[in-house]
């Protein structure tokens, strides 16, 4: 098929083919309309220009009648003018006009990484990925559009759009949606839902015709947002099936959707969810959408590995060993007492903690959760000599000091609210209903932004604070920006990003943890400026097994805060032995959230062993590839981490409930080098299966320090007999290449 018309000289004259890490992306920017994705999925290998044209011909749909004449081929930003009658790419208007666009591409440039300079774009350097920038305009609507589409070195596709108003009057932007097509073999969908204490629960549905729209209007990333929306072949699992998944990298309102039409088009899409009238572009102004990320893989583990590798390639990705952290929240809550906290710091240091984080309650009138937010001055009442006596003690013990803040929030009972009641986000004169007794501080107001920046800057300057736990504890409800009366979630989200960016600029070494009533703000845009996410306020190890598994579908372990709590979980009342709690926290950025001054000497000694193991393994855990077996027994999970070079691995075998099987039968160890031989044995201190049959006289033959020596391919196919475990227990296996 020839191009529909001769392209302007700055337009590629043939489809663009990018390849990276086993993924292929073929874009068709020819013919002057917005680019369409001819292929996103498995690497197609090198293709000559004539083959790319034939691919375009082979993928061109047959025109059908009764809707529009001509084939329906939605672009990455789909338009009605191209015959697409599904979810539109750009929704907006200029005083009721220009509601539909027909963008014409003016320029498309392809940049490939330096490793392959001068390589023709049709082959894009083999396997280095690249970036495509497309400039388009709609003269009649007086709009410009810039699309950036990248294939990263890890094989992730990411794209975003900027709309510029070139007209003489305001243009209202209601939505900008970007899409990626998936093939019809993707018949099942997986996405996530959740709530406080139970984040990121998976849910599966059939990918039927119509629209599955996951919307989040909570003003933060949200528990009940898609997180990841994956489409895959029937029965796709952790290690099997083909999977295409998108993530919307945005910490405010957003939507993520899967749409399938009777035109045989299936696509995944996403964008910011803009409230009515929220974005109106004055002449010359622009709106930029969130980044949309797409990951293709054979099985979910491969989808995850692309995200993990990309996050690890960020310039600010933590390169120092992740310090074992003690957080004071579940140890003392609001009871801030210097002597008590010094004793806690002593106990933390004694078990090997390297960072001590003082949680909520240190400032203003904040003796409980009803008051004080916004008054970011150290409380004279509980800290008469400031935080110095505690920070000196903590740093004197060789630990880093971290501090909790919640900069975007304000209590009506605070000096700040009394001085500036109009800084509270609201609709007109009506305040939103309080949540956890608090309101939202409008950071899009320059004076409120300046106040918070000054307060945090001063604290970071005055004290040796190397870490901020940045919390955000309510949804944004009726969150208006009072100076204009418009909805303010978009502006608030951007202001928070600016605030974090500026603080990081002023205090380059400071790390930030993203917390939002537990794990309510976990997304790839907040992670552009943070170093850890608080996975959940629920540190019940059983719940954590599931929450951490699914947080890990997007986020690598070193960015996931995982803490050992007290023996009775504060949020569920369940009791678990320390090995189950610590063996669960091992797979993450390990921490402790437990009043160690009240722990038994036996538990403290055992905790010390787990801390030591985490320190021994964190190099592997925090750089290796996460693997999750597809084990048929719902009561048994096997997950682990394999070193990038295949030299070693550690696995956890977890009994999440009682099993129908007794003994449980073999488990497979995925991810090892198939040809290498591994020494596999139990790993202490997680080597004592409480429920092992040897308690009744029978012994699992290979469960000895000698273990077994077998090739990776055998371990991943024949597997190993799993020990009998009590429910809610785990054991660790270590594999070392011999
Ligand atoms: C909610 C967080 O998720 C908790 O970890 C703790 O920091 C509290 N806020 C403090 O108010």
mmCIF file of N, CA and C in Angstrom, residues 531-605:
data_model
loop_
_atom_site.group_PDB
_atom_site.id
_atom_site.type_symbol
_atom_site.label_atom_id
_atom_site.label_comp_id
_atom_site.label_asym_id
_atom_site.label_seq_id
_atom_site.Cartn_x
_atom_site.Cartn_y
_atom_site.Cartn_z
ATOM 1 N N UNK A 531 11.248 7.778 46.846
ATOM 2 C CA UNK A 531 12.231 6.694 46.908
ATOM 3 C C UNK A 531 11.688 5.426 47.541
ATOM 4 N N UNK A 532 10.441 5.488 47.966
ATOM 5 C CA UNK A 532 9.855 4.325 48.634
ATOM 6 C C UNK A 532 8.355 4.571 48.676
ATOM 7 N N UNK A 533 7.568 3.520 48.629
ATOM 8 C CA UNK A 533 6.136 3.678 48.867
ATOM 9 C C UNK A 533 5.786 2.886 50.116
ATOM 10 N N UNK A 534 4.878 3.440 50.917
ATOM 11 C CA UNK A 534 4.351 2.697 52.054
ATOM 12 C C UNK A 534 3.230 1.837 51.493
ATOM 13 N N UNK A 535 3.422 0.528 51.559
ATOM 14 C CA UNK A 535 2.565 -0.392 50.820
ATOM 15 C C UNK A 535 1.156 -0.442 51.412
ATOM 16 N N UNK A 536 1.077 -0.451 52.738
ATOM 17 C CA UNK A 536 -0.238 -0.545 53.386
ATOM 18 C C UNK A 536 -0.091 -0.274 54.875
ATOM 19 N N UNK A 537 -1.144 0.272 55.479
ATOM 20 C CA UNK A 537 -1.157 0.384 56.938
ATOM 21 C C UNK A 537 -1.388 -0.969 57.586
ATOM 22 N N UNK A 538 -1.761 -1.956 56.799
ATOM 23 C CA UNK A 538 -1.949 -3.289 57.348
ATOM 24 C C UNK A 538 -0.608 -4.029 57.289
ATOM 25 N N UNK A 539 -0.057 -4.333 58.471
ATOM 26 C CA UNK A 539 1.200 -5.093 58.454
ATOM 27 C C UNK A 539 0.988 -6.492 59.011
ATOM 28 N N UNK A 540 -0.246 -6.937 59.013
ATOM 29 C CA UNK A 540 -0.564 -8.348 59.237
ATOM 30 C C UNK A 540 0.098 -9.119 58.084
ATOM 31 N N UNK A 541 0.983 -10.058 58.463
ATOM 32 C CA UNK A 541 1.804 -10.708 57.437
ATOM 33 C C UNK A 541 0.962 -11.483 56.424
ATOM 34 N N UNK A 542 -0.145 -12.038 56.856
ATOM 35 C CA UNK A 542 -0.974 -12.787 55.919
ATOM 36 C C UNK A 542 -1.559 -11.847 54.862
ATOM 37 N N UNK A 543 -2.113 -10.732 55.314
ATOM 38 C CA UNK A 543 -2.646 -9.753 54.362
ATOM 39 C C UNK A 543 -1.524 -9.223 53.478
ATOM 40 N N UNK A 544 -0.378 -8.993 54.103
ATOM 41 C CA UNK A 544 0.758 -8.441 53.374
ATOM 42 C C UNK A 544 1.247 -9.362 52.259
ATOM 43 N N UNK A 545 1.103 -10.679 52.449
ATOM 44 C CA UNK A 545 1.523 -11.584 51.379
ATOM 45 C C UNK A 545 0.827 -11.203 50.070
ATOM 46 N N UNK A 546 -0.466 -10.942 50.160
ATOM 47 C CA UNK A 546 -1.205 -10.618 48.943
ATOM 48 C C UNK A 546 -0.936 -9.171 48.509
ATOM 49 N N UNK A 547 -0.959 -8.260 49.480
ATOM 50 C CA UNK A 547 -0.813 -6.842 49.099
ATOM 51 C C UNK A 547 0.568 -6.601 48.474
ATOM 52 N N UNK A 548 1.586 -7.217 49.076
ATOM 53 C CA UNK A 548 2.935 -7.025 48.533
ATOM 54 C C UNK A 548 3.097 -7.701 47.166
ATOM 55 N N UNK A 549 2.492 -8.891 47.010
ATOM 56 C CA UNK A 549 2.628 -9.546 45.710
ATOM 57 C C UNK A 549 2.119 -8.629 44.591
ATOM 58 N N UNK A 550 0.955 -8.023 44.862
ATOM 59 C CA UNK A 550 0.360 -7.252 43.768
ATOM 60 C C UNK A 550 0.921 -5.842 43.685
ATOM 61 N N UNK A 551 1.459 -5.315 44.765
ATOM 62 C CA UNK A 551 2.188 -4.039 44.633
ATOM 63 C C UNK A 551 3.415 -4.265 43.759
ATOM 64 N N UNK A 552 4.032 -5.429 43.947
ATOM 65 C CA UNK A 552 5.241 -5.790 43.211
ATOM 66 C C UNK A 552 4.982 -6.015 41.711
ATOM 67 N N UNK A 553 3.737 -6.109 41.320
ATOM 68 C CA UNK A 553 3.473 -6.281 39.884
ATOM 69 C C UNK A 553 3.958 -5.040 39.120
ATOM 70 N N UNK A 554 4.025 -3.909 39.821
ATOM 71 C CA UNK A 554 4.493 -2.659 39.194
ATOM 72 C C UNK A 554 5.814 -2.171 39.793
ATOM 73 N N UNK A 555 5.981 -2.344 41.097
ATOM 74 C CA UNK A 555 7.059 -1.671 41.837
ATOM 75 C C UNK A 555 8.084 -2.698 42.308
ATOM 76 N N UNK A 556 9.382 -2.446 42.090
ATOM 77 C CA UNK A 556 10.385 -3.409 42.572
ATOM 78 C C UNK A 556 10.493 -3.386 44.097
ATOM 79 N N UNK A 557 11.020 -4.478 44.644
ATOM 80 C CA UNK A 557 10.994 -4.666 46.098
ATOM 81 C C UNK A 557 11.695 -3.551 46.862
ATOM 82 N N UNK A 558 12.772 -3.003 46.304
ATOM 83 C CA UNK A 558 13.534 -2.006 47.070
ATOM 84 C C UNK A 558 12.752 -0.720 47.286
ATOM 85 N N UNK A 559 11.650 -0.535 46.546
ATOM 86 C CA UNK A 559 10.841 0.675 46.714
ATOM 87 C C UNK A 559 9.606 0.417 47.571
ATOM 88 N N UNK A 560 9.447 -0.789 48.058
ATOM 89 C CA UNK A 560 8.238 -1.145 48.810
ATOM 90 C C UNK A 560 8.543 -1.239 50.300
ATOM 91 N N UNK A 561 7.925 -0.380 51.091
ATOM 92 C CA UNK A 561 8.126 -0.416 52.545
ATOM 93 C C UNK A 561 7.413 -1.618 53.148
ATOM 94 N N UNK A 562 8.184 -2.536 53.784
ATOM 95 C CA UNK A 562 7.619 -3.760 54.357
ATOM 96 C C UNK A 562 8.124 -3.869 55.792
ATOM 97 N N UNK A 563 7.216 -3.840 56.749
ATOM 98 C CA UNK A 563 7.623 -3.774 58.158
ATOM 99 C C UNK A 563 7.191 -5.021 58.936
ATOM 100 N N UNK A 564 7.992 -5.334 59.940
ATOM 101 C CA UNK A 564 7.617 -6.370 60.902
ATOM 102 C C UNK A 564 6.832 -5.682 62.015
ATOM 103 N N UNK A 565 5.611 -6.138 62.241
ATOM 104 C CA UNK A 565 4.809 -5.561 63.312
ATOM 105 C C UNK A 565 4.882 -6.402 64.573
ATOM 106 N N UNK A 566 4.095 -6.016 65.569
ATOM 107 C CA UNK A 566 4.072 -6.775 66.823
ATOM 108 C C UNK A 566 3.344 -8.102 66.599
ATOM 109 N N UNK A 567 3.402 -9.011 67.586
ATOM 110 C CA UNK A 567 2.878 -10.356 67.341
ATOM 111 C C UNK A 567 1.385 -10.354 67.055
ATOM 112 N N UNK A 568 0.643 -9.450 67.666
ATOM 113 C CA UNK A 568 -0.771 -9.301 67.302
ATOM 114 C C UNK A 568 -0.891 -8.098 66.371
ATOM 115 N N UNK A 569 -1.382 -8.335 65.168
ATOM 116 C CA UNK A 569 -1.474 -7.242 64.193
ATOM 117 C C UNK A 569 -2.492 -6.208 64.676
ATOM 118 N N UNK A 570 -2.104 -4.928 64.657
ATOM 119 C CA UNK A 570 -2.980 -3.877 65.184
ATOM 120 C C UNK A 570 -4.226 -3.674 64.333
ATOM 121 N N UNK A 571 -4.158 -4.027 63.070
ATOM 122 C CA UNK A 571 -5.290 -3.709 62.196
ATOM 123 C C UNK A 571 -6.200 -4.903 61.918
ATOM 124 N N UNK A 572 -5.796 -6.107 62.360
ATOM 125 C CA UNK A 572 -6.662 -7.270 62.127
ATOM 126 C C UNK A 572 -6.861 -8.118 63.377
ATOM 127 N N UNK A 573 -5.986 -7.954 64.352
ATOM 128 C CA UNK A 573 -6.071 -8.779 65.557
ATOM 129 C C UNK A 573 -5.489 -10.172 65.390
ATOM 130 N N UNK A 574 -4.989 -10.498 64.195
ATOM 131 C CA UNK A 574 -4.379 -11.827 64.002
ATOM 132 C C UNK A 574 -3.035 -11.905 64.708
ATOM 133 N N UNK A 575 -2.693 -13.101 65.163
ATOM 134 C CA UNK A 575 -1.382 -13.327 65.775
ATOM 135 C C UNK A 575 -0.545 -14.204 64.857
ATOM 136 N N UNK A 576 0.682 -13.796 64.645
ATOM 137 C CA UNK A 576 1.605 -14.606 63.847
ATOM 138 C C UNK A 576 2.954 -14.658 64.532
ATOM 139 N N UNK A 577 3.658 -15.785 64.395
ATOM 140 C CA UNK A 577 5.003 -15.850 64.967
ATOM 141 C C UNK A 577 5.970 -14.965 64.179
ATOM 142 N N UNK A 578 7.070 -14.662 64.824
ATOM 143 C CA UNK A 578 7.984 -13.691 64.210
ATOM 144 C C UNK A 578 8.530 -14.167 62.868
ATOM 145 N N UNK A 579 8.735 -15.461 62.704
ATOM 146 C CA UNK A 579 9.314 -15.918 61.429
ATOM 147 C C UNK A 579 8.379 -15.631 60.256
ATOM 148 N N UNK A 580 7.091 -15.747 60.475
ATOM 149 C CA UNK A 580 6.151 -15.449 59.391
ATOM 150 C C UNK A 580 6.115 -13.940 59.128
ATOM 151 N N UNK A 581 6.146 -13.155 60.203
ATOM 152 C CA UNK A 581 6.120 -11.689 60.024
ATOM 153 C C UNK A 581 7.398 -11.203 59.346
ATOM 154 N N UNK A 582 8.522 -11.659 59.841
ATOM 155 C CA UNK A 582 9.791 -11.158 59.299
ATOM 156 C C UNK A 582 10.079 -11.743 57.916
ATOM 157 N N UNK A 583 9.695 -13.001 57.712
ATOM 158 C CA UNK A 583 9.923 -13.614 56.399
ATOM 159 C C UNK A 583 9.062 -12.960 55.328
ATOM 160 N N UNK A 584 7.955 -12.353 55.745
ATOM 161 C CA UNK A 584 7.119 -11.604 54.800
ATOM 162 C C UNK A 584 7.744 -10.241 54.521
ATOM 163 N N UNK A 585 8.230 -9.574 55.573
ATOM 164 C CA UNK A 585 8.842 -8.250 55.400
ATOM 165 C C UNK A 585 10.183 -8.322 54.672
ATOM 166 N N UNK A 586 10.787 -9.518 54.687
ATOM 167 C CA UNK A 586 12.103 -9.670 54.051
ATOM 168 C C UNK A 586 12.080 -9.201 52.600
ATOM 169 N N UNK A 587 10.956 -9.469 51.909
ATOM 170 C CA UNK A 587 10.858 -9.180 50.475
ATOM 171 C C UNK A 587 10.363 -7.751 50.269
ATOM 172 N N UNK A 588 11.252 -6.804 50.504
ATOM 173 C CA UNK A 588 10.903 -5.403 50.351
ATOM 174 C C UNK A 588 12.013 -4.561 50.942
ATOM 175 N N UNK A 589 11.681 -3.292 51.204
ATOM 176 C CA UNK A 589 12.597 -2.431 51.970
ATOM 177 C C UNK A 589 12.216 -2.650 53.435
ATOM 178 N N UNK A 590 13.034 -3.444 54.098
ATOM 179 C CA UNK A 590 12.707 -4.037 55.398
ATOM 180 C C UNK A 590 12.647 -2.971 56.497
ATOM 181 N N UNK A 591 11.630 -3.108 57.339
ATOM 182 C CA UNK A 591 11.537 -2.212 58.484
ATOM 183 C C UNK A 591 10.839 -2.890 59.645
ATOM 184 N N UNK A 592 10.740 -2.136 60.716
ATOM 185 C CA UNK A 592 10.140 -2.638 61.959
ATOM 186 C C UNK A 592 9.149 -1.582 62.426
ATOM 187 N N UNK A 593 7.975 -2.015 62.825
ATOM 188 C CA UNK A 593 6.987 -1.073 63.349
ATOM 189 C C UNK A 593 6.332 -1.747 64.544
ATOM 190 N N UNK A 594 7.009 -1.706 65.677
ATOM 191 C CA UNK A 594 6.684 -2.575 66.796
ATOM 192 C C UNK A 594 7.380 -1.960 67.996
ATOM 193 N N UNK A 595 6.723 -1.948 69.118
ATOM 194 C CA UNK A 595 7.351 -1.409 70.330
ATOM 195 C C UNK A 595 8.360 -2.427 70.857
ATOM 196 N N UNK A 596 9.581 -2.301 70.398
ATOM 197 C CA UNK A 596 10.611 -3.288 70.743
ATOM 198 C C UNK A 596 10.952 -3.255 72.229
ATOM 199 N N UNK A 597 10.614 -2.155 72.900
ATOM 200 C CA UNK A 597 10.923 -2.100 74.341
ATOM 201 C C UNK A 597 10.031 -3.083 75.100
ATOM 202 N N UNK A 598 8.943 -3.530 74.451
ATOM 203 C CA UNK A 598 8.047 -4.475 75.114
ATOM 204 C C UNK A 598 8.211 -5.893 74.556
ATOM 205 N N UNK A 599 9.141 -6.081 73.625
ATOM 206 C CA UNK A 599 9.308 -7.407 73.012
ATOM 207 C C UNK A 599 10.146 -8.308 73.918
ATOM 208 N N UNK A 600 9.927 -9.618 73.796
ATOM 209 C CA UNK A 600 10.670 -10.568 74.633
ATOM 210 C C UNK A 600 12.115 -10.686 74.132
ATOM 211 N N UNK A 601 13.039 -11.042 75.026
ATOM 212 C CA UNK A 601 14.431 -11.229 74.592
ATOM 213 C C UNK A 601 14.535 -12.244 73.454
ATOM 214 N N UNK A 602 13.695 -13.283 73.509
ATOM 215 C CA UNK A 602 13.740 -14.313 72.461
ATOM 216 C C UNK A 602 13.344 -13.708 71.101
ATOM 217 N N UNK A 603 12.265 -12.933 71.109
ATOM 218 C CA UNK A 603 11.818 -12.298 69.861
ATOM 219 C C UNK A 603 12.858 -11.309 69.348
ATOM 220 N N UNK A 604 13.467 -10.562 70.275
ATOM 221 C CA UNK A 604 14.470 -9.579 69.846
ATOM 222 C C UNK A 604 15.667 -10.288 69.202
ATOM 223 N N UNK A 605 16.054 -11.399 69.799
ATOM 224 C CA UNK A 605 17.194 -12.134 69.236
ATOM 225 C C UNK A 605 16.838 -12.653 67.841
#
